[in-house]
Amino acid sequence: MDTSLKPVARNVEETLDPEDWTGVQTLSHQVIDDAVGYLRNVRERPVWQDMPDRVRASFAAPLPQSPAPLADVYREVTDTVMSYPMGNIHPRFWSWYMGSSNFTGALGDFLAAIQGSNLGGGNHAAALMDQQVVNWCKEMLGFPASASGTLVSGGSMANIIGLTVARNAKAGIDVREQGVAAIEKPLRFYGSDQVHSCHRKAMEALGLGNRALRRIGTDDELRIDLSALRAAIAEDRAAGFQPACVIGTAGTVNTGAFDDLQGLATLAAEEGLWFHVDGCIGALIAIAPENRWRVAGIERADSVALDPHKWLHAPFEVGCALVRDATAHRETFAVTPEFLEMTSRGLASANWLHDYGLQTSRGFRALKVWMSLKEHGVLKFGRLIDQNIRQGHYLNSLVEAEPLLELVATTNINIVCYRYRPEGFSGERLKALNTEIMLRLQEEGTASISDTTVHGEHCLRVAINNHRTRQGDLDLLIRETLRLGAEIASRSQSI
């Protein structure tokens, strides 16, 4: 018998509150001081570094049985977790489209955890703030005040929320009662061949299957082909399918391409389809004065997914799903068990926010967004978006000016796809060269970039979704790309 977990005597009452509040207060001040220094000096650290074996081994330690001083616990966190981050808060992190957080948002997360509210709903301040932030998101995108919305974990879940409402609205039956097997004609959803992988997961989770999502070809700039889309809809109807939803992309993950949202909105209305916009990358360009024209038509969508943890730079995680038809939104998810019925007074005398999504228990995600918007104002966030887009085009110009570098795709916003291409390299050898450049940049802590394939060509990918990035960082990236490229190519030729 395992006696390691011995019960305490029944007459001993315990708590997780500290015995020494003064000592905890002192340590907490140290944590805040360290956090300020961590962000203030972020540029001085490597973007990313691999963990030594001793640190990696520490995460295999067994379950702790006995207490340890909080100061020791914090020291271990600083030596392991804080010293080896993913790197996305660093000004030269451009691997994926993530956002780079901000200190005020981090304070919001801390205060949200201290307050400890469950945002499933109820009559309390945090629930009202949650709804206020959703209303602000509607305002930023030009959605009507009567629309609905919910804060979720991120873009993938926000897309699932919108597409679930679309499925139920277009199924022609009560899907919640009868299930997808009772749908008379198989539903068809449409997106470009550049659509994010989360939409495949959504089709699978919704019980429709990957084949329910028909990928439509794109033009030279990787925007969905409207003529091909209309032809596919007609073909599916003739074959006995039920066209249900078209997914427009406001900023593809590979290149930042924007579908013609106005054209898609018109087509969806003519064909009687639900119009969903995946705006996790680009929806918030709606607040950017120099570039908001790129998302014209997003306000006509039936549902939109967006990510405040990207261009609002909220700490992970927070996404938002907006749905024009508030009734359809609630009817897709609402369940009212006897223990969660609304009352006329008291704590339960308000809407249950869990009626608009899949989670009954919900974290207080709104506070970090609310505090950052209150501190800086939405106009500044719009200017920062324009700044990142200008930086993307600046990097584009640096690539074009270098004979050994080659653009692989059109730079639309802030995603630049390029490669180092010396004479005599092609195919897999060229891919290996550029992959090695990417890995060396990461391992040396200089910059974190990713790679992808566009138009069948492998390339390096730089996504500048970072309020700390400066032009000098991009100059450094090009210099190091050229240096590493020459070094690696020379070694490759000598082998």
Short mmCIF file of C-alpha atoms in Angstrom, two decimals:
data_model
loop_
_atom_site.label_atom_id
_atom_site.label_comp_id
_atom_site.label_asym_id
_atom_site.label_seq_id
_atom_site.Cartn_x
_atom_site.Cartn_y
_atom_site.Cartn_z
CA MET A 1 0.00 0.00 0.00
CA ASP A 2 1.27 3.47 -0.92
CA THR A 3 1.61 5.45 2.30
CA SER A 4 3.31 8.50 0.75
CA LEU A 5 0.07 10.51 0.70
CA LYS A 6 -0.89 10.35 4.36
CA PRO A 7 -4.12 12.04 5.43
CA VAL A 8 -3.93 14.72 8.09
CA ALA A 9 -5.92 14.46 11.27
CA ARG A 10 -9.56 15.38 10.75
CA ASN A 11 -9.50 18.10 13.41
CA VAL A 12 -6.68 20.01 11.64
CA GLU A 13 -8.01 22.71 9.33
CA GLU A 14 -5.66 23.96 6.63
CA THR A 15 -5.54 26.68 4.01
CA LEU A 16 -3.38 27.63 1.05
CA ASP A 17 -3.04 31.19 2.31
CA PRO A 18 0.48 31.99 3.56
CA GLU A 19 1.31 31.88 7.24
CA ASP A 20 3.60 34.89 6.78
CA TRP A 21 1.81 37.52 4.70
CA THR A 22 4.64 40.02 5.25
CA GLY A 23 7.20 37.64 3.76
CA VAL A 24 4.95 36.95 0.78
CA GLN A 25 4.48 40.68 0.26
CA THR A 26 8.25 41.20 0.21
CA LEU A 27 8.75 38.38 -2.28
CA SER A 28 5.89 39.69 -4.42
CA HIS A 29 7.60 43.08 -4.69
CA GLN A 30 10.72 41.24 -5.85
CA VAL A 31 8.68 39.35 -8.46
CA ILE A 32 7.31 42.64 -9.83
CA ASP A 33 10.77 44.24 -9.86
CA ASP A 34 12.16 41.23 -11.72
CA ALA A 35 9.26 41.32 -14.19
CA VAL A 36 9.90 44.98 -15.01
CA GLY A 37 13.56 44.22 -15.61
CA TYR A 38 12.68 41.16 -17.67
CA LEU A 39 10.73 43.26 -20.17
CA ARG A 40 12.90 46.38 -19.97
CA ASN A 41 15.99 44.37 -20.90
CA VAL A 42 14.38 41.93 -23.32
CA ARG A 43 16.40 43.23 -26.29
CA GLU A 44 19.66 42.36 -24.52
CA ARG A 45 18.81 38.65 -24.33
CA PRO A 46 18.88 36.02 -27.09
CA VAL A 47 15.56 35.66 -28.88
CA TRP A 48 15.66 31.92 -28.14
CA GLN A 49 18.13 29.47 -26.68
CA ASP A 50 17.98 25.75 -26.20
CA MET A 51 17.86 24.40 -22.66
CA PRO A 52 20.86 22.64 -21.13
CA ASP A 53 20.30 19.05 -20.05
CA ARG A 54 20.03 19.93 -16.35
CA VAL A 55 17.14 22.32 -17.03
CA ARG A 56 15.36 19.86 -19.30
CA ALA A 57 15.79 17.15 -16.68
CA SER A 58 14.20 19.36 -14.01
CA PHE A 59 10.83 18.99 -15.74
CA ALA A 60 10.95 15.25 -15.14
CA ALA A 61 11.10 15.67 -11.37
CA PRO A 62 8.53 13.61 -9.43
CA LEU A 63 5.40 14.94 -7.80
CA PRO A 64 6.35 17.03 -4.73
CA GLN A 65 5.12 15.50 -1.47
CA SER A 66 6.24 18.10 1.06
CA PRO A 67 6.13 21.90 1.13
CA ALA A 68 9.00 24.11 0.00
CA PRO A 69 9.65 27.79 0.77
CA LEU A 70 7.96 30.05 -1.79
CA ALA A 71 11.26 31.87 -2.36
CA ASP A 72 12.83 28.56 -3.43
CA VAL A 73 9.90 27.82 -5.73
CA TYR A 74 10.25 31.24 -7.35
CA ARG A 75 14.02 30.80 -7.71
CA GLU A 76 13.45 27.56 -9.61
CA VAL A 77 10.96 29.27 -11.92
CA THR A 78 13.43 32.06 -12.74
CA ASP A 79 16.22 29.56 -13.42
CA THR A 80 14.13 27.36 -15.70
CA VAL A 81 10.93 28.76 -17.19
CA MET A 82 11.82 32.46 -17.28
CA SER A 83 15.32 31.84 -18.65
CA TYR A 84 14.21 29.73 -21.62
CA PRO A 85 11.10 31.29 -23.18
CA MET A 86 9.64 30.71 -26.62
CA GLY A 87 10.80 34.25 -27.36
CA ASN A 88 7.70 35.87 -28.85
CA ILE A 89 8.00 38.98 -26.65
CA HIS A 90 11.47 39.69 -28.14
CA PRO A 91 11.64 42.41 -30.82
CA ARG A 92 13.24 39.98 -33.29
CA PHE A 93 10.71 37.18 -32.91
CA TRP A 94 8.98 36.82 -36.28
CA SER A 95 8.47 33.07 -36.55
CA TRP A 96 4.71 32.94 -36.23
CA TYR A 97 1.89 35.41 -35.98
CA MET A 98 1.57 35.71 -32.21
CA GLY A 99 1.68 39.20 -30.78
CA SER A 100 4.24 40.25 -28.20
CA SER A 101 2.23 40.93 -25.04
CA ASN A 102 2.51 44.07 -22.90
CA PHE A 103 3.19 44.79 -19.25
CA THR A 104 -0.20 46.33 -18.48
CA GLY A 105 -1.92 43.27 -19.92
CA ALA A 106 0.25 41.07 -17.69
CA LEU A 107 -0.86 43.09 -14.67
CA GLY A 108 -4.44 42.54 -15.84
CA ASP A 109 -3.89 38.78 -15.92
CA PHE A 110 -2.44 38.92 -12.41
CA LEU A 111 -5.35 40.94 -11.05
CA ALA A 112 -7.84 38.67 -12.83
CA ALA A 113 -6.26 35.69 -11.11
CA ILE A 114 -6.30 37.46 -7.74
CA GLN A 115 -9.96 38.41 -8.11
CA GLY A 116 -10.61 34.84 -9.18
CA SER A 117 -14.00 35.22 -10.86
CA ASN A 118 -15.44 32.47 -13.04
CA LEU A 119 -16.75 34.12 -16.19
CA GLY A 120 -19.42 31.53 -16.87
CA GLY A 121 -21.75 34.40 -16.10
CA GLY A 122 -23.68 35.91 -13.22
CA ASN A 123 -24.27 39.35 -11.79
CA HIS A 124 -20.77 40.62 -11.04
CA ALA A 125 -18.32 43.20 -12.39
CA ALA A 126 -16.02 40.86 -14.28
CA ALA A 127 -18.95 39.52 -16.33
CA LEU A 128 -19.96 43.06 -17.27
CA MET A 129 -16.38 43.85 -18.31
CA ASP A 130 -16.29 40.69 -20.42
CA GLN A 131 -19.35 41.91 -22.31
CA GLN A 132 -17.89 45.42 -22.56
CA VAL A 133 -14.72 44.13 -24.26
CA VAL A 134 -16.85 42.12 -26.70
CA ASN A 135 -18.80 45.31 -27.44
CA TRP A 136 -15.52 47.14 -28.06
CA CYS A 137 -14.50 44.42 -30.52
CA LYS A 138 -17.80 44.88 -32.36
CA GLU A 139 -17.19 48.62 -32.50
CA MET A 140 -13.66 48.18 -33.84
CA LEU A 141 -14.91 46.00 -36.71
CA GLY A 142 -18.03 48.01 -37.49
CA PHE A 143 -20.41 45.28 -36.31
CA PRO A 144 -23.88 46.37 -35.15
CA ALA A 145 -24.45 46.85 -31.43
CA SER A 146 -27.20 44.21 -31.61
CA ALA A 147 -24.68 41.53 -32.61
CA SER A 148 -23.45 38.90 -30.18
CA GLY A 149 -20.00 37.71 -29.24
CA THR A 150 -17.86 35.81 -26.79
CA LEU A 151 -14.26 35.77 -25.62
CA VAL A 152 -12.52 32.44 -26.13
CA SER A 153 -9.03 30.95 -25.96
CA GLY A 154 -7.86 32.07 -29.40
CA GLY A 155 -8.48 32.10 -33.12
CA SER A 156 -9.04 28.38 -33.60
CA MET A 157 -11.82 28.33 -31.02
CA ALA A 158 -13.27 31.61 -32.31
CA ASN A 159 -13.53 30.07 -35.77
CA ILE A 160 -15.16 26.93 -34.34
CA ILE A 161 -17.76 29.09 -32.58
CA GLY A 162 -18.67 30.94 -35.79
CA LEU A 163 -18.75 27.81 -37.92
CA THR A 164 -20.86 25.93 -35.39
CA VAL A 165 -23.50 28.65 -35.54
CA ALA A 166 -23.27 28.53 -39.36
CA ARG A 167 -23.79 24.76 -39.38
CA ASN A 168 -26.83 24.92 -37.12
CA ALA A 169 -28.34 27.88 -38.98
CA LYS A 170 -28.03 26.22 -42.39
CA ALA A 171 -28.69 22.56 -41.52
CA GLY A 172 -32.44 22.71 -42.12
CA ILE A 173 -33.04 20.59 -38.99
CA ASP A 174 -32.50 20.86 -35.25
CA VAL A 175 -28.92 19.60 -35.19
CA ARG A 176 -28.70 19.80 -31.42
CA GLU A 177 -31.54 17.31 -31.01
CA GLN A 178 -31.17 15.12 -34.09
CA GLY A 179 -27.44 15.25 -34.84
CA VAL A 180 -25.61 15.76 -38.11
CA ALA A 181 -26.64 12.33 -39.41
CA ALA A 182 -30.19 13.65 -39.79
CA ILE A 183 -29.19 16.46 -42.17
CA GLU A 184 -30.96 15.68 -45.44
CA LYS A 185 -28.28 16.98 -47.81
CA PRO A 186 -24.59 16.95 -46.83
CA LEU A 187 -23.42 20.47 -46.00
CA ARG A 188 -20.63 22.15 -47.94
CA PHE A 189 -18.34 24.87 -46.57
CA TYR A 190 -15.97 26.81 -48.86
CA GLY A 191 -12.61 28.47 -48.29
CA SER A 192 -9.51 29.19 -50.32
CA ASP A 193 -6.66 26.71 -50.69
CA GLN A 194 -4.79 29.01 -48.28
CA VAL A 195 -7.35 28.61 -45.48
CA HIS A 196 -5.94 27.97 -41.99
CA SER A 197 -5.67 24.39 -40.78
CA CYS A 198 -8.01 25.13 -37.86
CA HIS A 199 -10.93 25.00 -40.32
CA ARG A 200 -10.22 21.37 -41.06
CA LYS A 201 -10.26 20.70 -37.32
CA ALA A 202 -13.56 22.57 -37.11
CA MET A 203 -15.15 20.42 -39.83
CA GLU A 204 -14.00 17.29 -38.06
CA ALA A 205 -15.17 18.47 -34.64
CA LEU A 206 -18.56 19.46 -36.08
CA GLY A 207 -19.09 15.94 -37.38
CA LEU A 208 -19.05 17.04 -41.02
CA GLY A 209 -15.61 15.70 -41.94
CA ASN A 210 -12.74 17.25 -43.82
CA ARG A 211 -14.43 16.63 -47.19
CA ALA A 212 -17.20 19.05 -46.21
CA LEU A 213 -14.67 21.87 -46.59
CA ARG A 214 -14.08 22.49 -50.27
CA ARG A 215 -10.84 24.36 -51.00
CA ILE A 216 -11.14 26.84 -53.85
CA GLY A 217 -8.18 27.86 -55.99
CA THR A 218 -6.53 31.25 -55.65
CA ASP A 219 -5.11 33.89 -57.98
CA ASP A 220 -1.47 34.94 -58.31
CA GLU A 221 -1.70 36.89 -55.07
CA LEU A 222 -3.30 33.93 -53.26
CA ARG A 223 -6.81 35.42 -52.97
CA ILE A 224 -9.82 33.18 -53.40
CA ASP A 225 -11.07 32.95 -57.00
CA LEU A 226 -14.67 34.20 -56.92
CA SER A 227 -15.58 32.71 -60.29
CA ALA A 228 -14.25 29.31 -59.25
CA LEU A 229 -16.16 29.60 -55.97
CA ARG A 230 -19.44 30.35 -57.72
CA ALA A 231 -18.89 27.42 -60.09
CA ALA A 232 -18.14 25.07 -57.17
CA ILE A 233 -21.35 26.10 -55.41
CA ALA A 234 -23.41 25.40 -58.52
CA GLU A 235 -21.65 22.07 -59.06
CA ASP A 236 -22.31 20.98 -55.47
CA ARG A 237 -25.99 21.90 -55.64
CA ALA A 238 -26.37 19.87 -58.81
CA ALA A 239 -24.66 16.93 -57.10
CA GLY A 240 -27.09 16.95 -54.16
CA PHE A 241 -25.02 18.84 -51.59
CA GLN A 242 -26.24 21.81 -49.52
CA PRO A 243 -23.88 24.80 -49.80
CA ALA A 244 -23.92 26.36 -46.33
CA CYS A 245 -21.03 28.71 -45.63
CA VAL A 246 -18.19 30.57 -47.30
CA ILE A 247 -15.09 31.37 -45.25
CA GLY A 248 -13.29 34.54 -46.21
CA THR A 249 -9.74 35.03 -44.97
CA ALA A 250 -8.59 38.46 -43.81
CA GLY A 251 -4.87 37.74 -43.87
CA THR A 252 -3.69 34.25 -44.76
CA VAL A 253 -1.19 32.67 -42.42
CA ASN A 254 1.35 31.97 -45.17
CA THR A 255 1.57 35.35 -46.88
CA GLY A 256 -0.99 37.73 -45.36
CA ALA A 257 -3.18 37.69 -48.49
CA PHE A 258 -6.69 39.17 -48.17
CA ASP A 259 -9.69 37.70 -49.91
CA ASP A 260 -12.10 40.14 -51.55
CA LEU A 261 -14.43 40.44 -48.56
CA GLN A 262 -16.85 42.75 -50.36
CA GLY A 263 -17.10 40.32 -53.24
CA LEU A 264 -17.55 37.36 -50.90
CA ALA A 265 -20.24 39.17 -48.90
CA THR A 266 -22.18 39.87 -52.08
CA LEU A 267 -21.76 36.31 -53.38
CA ALA A 268 -22.83 34.81 -50.05
CA ALA A 269 -25.96 36.98 -49.98
CA GLU A 270 -26.87 36.02 -53.55
CA GLU A 271 -26.33 32.31 -52.88
CA GLY A 272 -27.98 32.28 -49.46
CA LEU A 273 -24.81 31.23 -47.65
CA TRP A 274 -23.49 32.10 -44.22
CA PHE A 275 -20.50 34.44 -44.56
CA HIS A 276 -17.79 33.79 -42.00
CA VAL A 277 -14.51 35.74 -41.89
CA ASP A 278 -11.36 34.29 -40.39
CA GLY A 279 -9.82 37.57 -39.26
CA CYS A 280 -7.38 36.19 -36.73
CA ILE A 281 -4.48 37.79 -38.56
CA GLY A 282 -5.99 40.84 -40.19
CA ALA A 283 -9.43 41.74 -38.80
CA LEU A 284 -8.02 44.37 -36.46
CA ILE A 285 -6.55 46.23 -39.42
CA ALA A 286 -10.02 47.83 -39.29
CA ILE A 287 -8.60 50.20 -36.63
CA ALA A 288 -5.45 51.08 -38.62
CA PRO A 289 -5.92 54.43 -40.42
CA GLU A 290 -3.51 53.75 -43.30
CA ASN A 291 -4.61 50.18 -44.02
CA ARG A 292 -8.23 49.72 -42.93
CA TRP A 293 -9.28 49.64 -46.59
CA ARG A 294 -7.87 46.10 -46.75
CA VAL A 295 -10.74 44.71 -44.66
CA ALA A 296 -13.60 46.58 -46.31
CA GLY A 297 -16.61 44.25 -46.21
CA ILE A 298 -15.77 42.56 -42.92
CA GLU A 299 -18.63 44.45 -41.32
CA ARG A 300 -21.02 42.55 -43.62
CA ALA A 301 -20.02 39.13 -42.27
CA ASP A 302 -22.41 36.86 -40.38
CA SER A 303 -19.57 35.90 -38.05
CA VAL A 304 -15.94 36.89 -37.52
CA ALA A 305 -13.04 35.35 -35.61
CA LEU A 306 -10.34 37.71 -34.31
CA ASP A 307 -7.42 37.54 -31.90
CA PRO A 308 -6.75 40.30 -29.33
CA HIS A 309 -3.57 38.42 -28.40
CA LYS A 310 -2.16 39.31 -31.81
CA TRP A 311 -2.46 42.98 -32.82
CA LEU A 312 -3.87 44.14 -29.47
CA HIS A 313 -0.83 42.42 -27.92
CA ALA A 314 -2.79 40.97 -25.00
CA PRO A 315 -0.92 38.24 -23.11
CA PHE A 316 -1.95 34.76 -24.20
CA GLU A 317 -4.61 33.69 -24.42
CA VAL A 318 -7.66 35.57 -25.72
CA GLY A 319 -9.66 35.31 -28.92
CA CYS A 320 -13.07 36.68 -29.84
CA ALA A 321 -15.95 35.35 -31.91
CA LEU A 322 -18.57 37.83 -33.16
CA VAL A 323 -21.94 36.70 -34.52
CA ARG A 324 -24.37 39.09 -36.22
CA ASP A 325 -27.49 37.11 -35.27
CA ALA A 326 -27.47 37.08 -31.47
CA THR A 327 -30.43 34.71 -31.29
CA ALA A 328 -28.78 32.15 -33.58
CA HIS A 329 -25.61 32.42 -31.51
CA ARG A 330 -27.31 31.71 -28.19
CA GLU A 331 -29.55 28.97 -29.57
CA THR A 332 -26.48 27.12 -30.80
CA PHE A 333 -24.97 26.68 -27.33
CA ALA A 334 -27.42 27.55 -24.53
CA VAL A 335 -28.30 24.86 -22.01
CA THR A 336 -30.07 25.73 -18.76
CA PRO A 337 -29.82 23.05 -16.08
CA GLU A 338 -31.74 23.54 -12.86
CA PHE A 339 -28.63 24.62 -10.97
CA LEU A 340 -27.93 27.47 -13.43
CA GLU A 341 -31.34 29.04 -13.81
CA MET A 342 -31.56 32.84 -13.80
CA THR A 343 -33.09 34.53 -10.76
CA SER A 344 -34.78 37.93 -10.47
CA ARG A 345 -32.28 39.13 -7.85
CA GLY A 346 -28.88 38.19 -6.50
CA LEU A 347 -25.82 36.63 -8.09
CA ALA A 348 -27.71 34.70 -10.78
CA SER A 349 -29.77 37.71 -11.95
CA ALA A 350 -27.76 38.25 -15.14
CA ASN A 351 -27.04 36.48 -18.40
CA TRP A 352 -24.97 33.32 -18.32
CA LEU A 353 -22.02 33.93 -20.63
CA HIS A 354 -21.44 30.19 -21.02
CA ASP A 355 -24.59 30.16 -23.19
CA TYR A 356 -22.49 31.58 -26.07
CA GLY A 357 -19.75 28.97 -26.28
CA LEU A 358 -18.52 25.56 -25.22
CA GLN A 359 -16.99 26.40 -21.84
CA THR A 360 -19.03 26.49 -18.65
CA SER A 361 -15.99 27.57 -16.64
CA ARG A 362 -14.40 30.61 -18.26
CA GLY A 363 -11.37 32.63 -17.23
CA PHE A 364 -11.42 36.41 -16.79
CA ARG A 365 -9.75 37.15 -20.15
CA ALA A 366 -11.28 40.60 -20.57
CA LEU A 367 -9.31 42.50 -17.93
CA LYS A 368 -5.94 42.38 -19.69
CA VAL A 369 -7.54 43.67 -22.90
CA TRP A 370 -9.59 46.30 -21.09
CA MET A 371 -6.63 47.69 -19.12
CA SER A 372 -4.38 47.92 -22.19
CA LEU A 373 -7.04 49.67 -24.28
CA LYS A 374 -7.79 52.09 -21.44
CA GLU A 375 -4.11 52.91 -20.96
CA HIS A 376 -3.12 53.36 -24.60
CA GLY A 377 -6.37 54.01 -26.47
CA VAL A 378 -7.46 52.24 -29.63
CA LEU A 379 -5.86 54.89 -31.89
CA LYS A 380 -2.38 53.91 -30.71
CA PHE A 381 -3.03 50.25 -31.42
CA GLY A 382 -4.14 51.25 -34.91
CA ARG A 383 -0.91 53.18 -35.45
CA LEU A 384 1.13 50.20 -34.26
CA ILE A 385 -0.59 48.01 -36.86
CA ASP A 386 0.31 50.52 -39.56
CA GLN A 387 3.86 50.56 -38.18
CA ASN A 388 4.21 46.78 -38.53
CA ILE A 389 2.87 46.91 -42.08
CA ARG A 390 5.35 49.66 -42.99
CA GLN A 391 8.10 47.50 -41.48
CA GLY A 392 6.98 44.57 -43.63
CA HIS A 393 7.31 46.67 -46.76
CA TYR A 394 10.65 48.03 -45.57
CA LEU A 395 11.95 44.46 -45.23
CA ASN A 396 10.52 43.74 -48.68
CA SER A 397 12.62 46.62 -50.08
CA LEU A 398 15.76 45.29 -48.37
CA VAL A 399 15.22 41.89 -49.97
CA GLU A 400 14.66 43.43 -53.40
CA ALA A 401 17.89 45.43 -53.07
CA GLU A 402 20.05 42.32 -52.49
CA PRO A 403 20.98 40.25 -55.59
CA LEU A 404 21.43 37.09 -53.49
CA LEU A 405 17.94 37.35 -51.98
CA GLU A 406 14.67 36.59 -53.70
CA LEU A 407 11.05 37.34 -52.83
CA VAL A 408 8.85 34.25 -53.18
CA ALA A 409 5.46 35.94 -52.65
CA THR A 410 3.92 39.39 -52.81
CA THR A 411 4.22 41.26 -49.52
CA ASN A 412 0.68 42.34 -48.68
CA ILE A 413 0.95 43.47 -45.11
CA ASN A 414 3.63 42.42 -42.64
CA ILE A 415 4.54 38.89 -43.76
CA VAL A 416 7.61 38.66 -45.99
CA CYS A 417 8.51 35.42 -47.78
CA TYR A 418 12.03 35.33 -49.18
CA ARG A 419 15.05 33.09 -49.59
CA TYR A 420 18.79 33.21 -50.02
CA ARG A 421 19.51 32.01 -53.55
CA PRO A 422 23.15 31.83 -54.64
CA GLU A 423 24.14 30.64 -58.07
CA GLY A 424 24.14 26.88 -58.50
CA PHE A 425 21.56 26.08 -55.78
CA SER A 426 18.08 24.79 -56.56
CA GLY A 427 15.50 22.26 -55.42
CA GLU A 428 16.23 20.32 -52.24
CA ARG A 429 19.73 21.74 -52.00
CA LEU A 430 18.34 25.27 -51.94
CA LYS A 431 15.75 24.25 -49.34
CA ALA A 432 18.44 22.71 -47.14
CA LEU A 433 20.52 25.89 -47.38
CA ASN A 434 17.67 28.16 -46.32
CA THR A 435 16.52 25.80 -43.59
CA GLU A 436 20.03 25.88 -42.14
CA ILE A 437 20.00 29.70 -42.23
CA MET A 438 16.73 29.68 -40.28
CA LEU A 439 18.05 27.24 -37.68
CA ARG A 440 21.33 29.12 -37.22
CA LEU A 441 19.47 32.40 -36.71
CA GLN A 442 17.44 30.72 -33.98
CA GLU A 443 20.32 28.87 -32.34
CA GLU A 444 22.54 31.95 -32.27
CA GLY A 445 19.72 33.89 -30.62
CA THR A 446 19.77 36.54 -33.35
CA ALA A 447 16.25 36.23 -34.70
CA SER A 448 13.45 33.73 -34.81
CA ILE A 449 11.88 33.22 -38.23
CA SER A 450 10.00 30.30 -39.74
CA ASP A 451 9.76 28.66 -43.15
CA THR A 452 6.91 27.69 -45.43
CA THR A 453 6.05 26.74 -49.00
CA VAL A 454 4.43 29.23 -51.39
CA HIS A 455 3.55 28.44 -55.01
CA GLY A 456 5.41 25.17 -54.50
CA GLU A 457 8.62 26.96 -53.48
CA HIS A 458 10.26 26.66 -50.08
CA CYS A 459 11.13 29.97 -48.44
CA LEU A 460 11.87 31.78 -45.21
CA ARG A 461 8.92 33.58 -43.61
CA VAL A 462 9.07 36.70 -41.46
CA ALA A 463 5.85 37.76 -39.69
CA ILE A 464 6.30 41.18 -38.04
CA ASN A 465 3.54 41.21 -35.44
CA ASN A 466 5.58 42.89 -32.73
CA HIS A 467 5.30 46.36 -31.19
CA ARG A 468 8.97 46.22 -30.11
CA THR A 469 10.44 45.68 -33.60
CA ARG A 470 12.50 48.52 -35.09
CA GLN A 471 13.90 48.99 -38.60
CA GLY A 472 17.39 48.31 -37.30
CA ASP A 473 16.26 44.82 -36.32
CA LEU A 474 15.29 44.17 -39.93
CA ASP A 475 18.61 45.52 -41.19
CA LEU A 476 20.32 43.06 -38.84
CA LEU A 477 18.20 40.18 -40.14
CA ILE A 478 19.28 40.83 -43.72
CA ARG A 479 22.95 41.20 -42.77
CA GLU A 480 22.89 37.93 -40.85
CA THR A 481 20.97 36.12 -43.58
CA LEU A 482 23.65 37.12 -46.08
CA ARG A 483 26.50 36.23 -43.72
CA LEU A 484 25.11 32.85 -42.79
CA GLY A 485 24.04 32.12 -46.36
CA ALA A 486 27.53 32.75 -47.70
CA GLU A 487 29.12 30.68 -44.94
CA ILE A 488 26.79 27.73 -45.33
CA ALA A 489 26.86 27.80 -49.13
CA SER A 490 30.67 27.90 -49.15
CA ARG A 491 30.86 24.93 -46.81
CA SER A 492 28.28 23.04 -48.85
CA GLN A 493 30.22 23.56 -52.08
CA SER A 494 33.46 22.39 -50.51
CA ILE A 495 32.00 19.07 -49.36
#
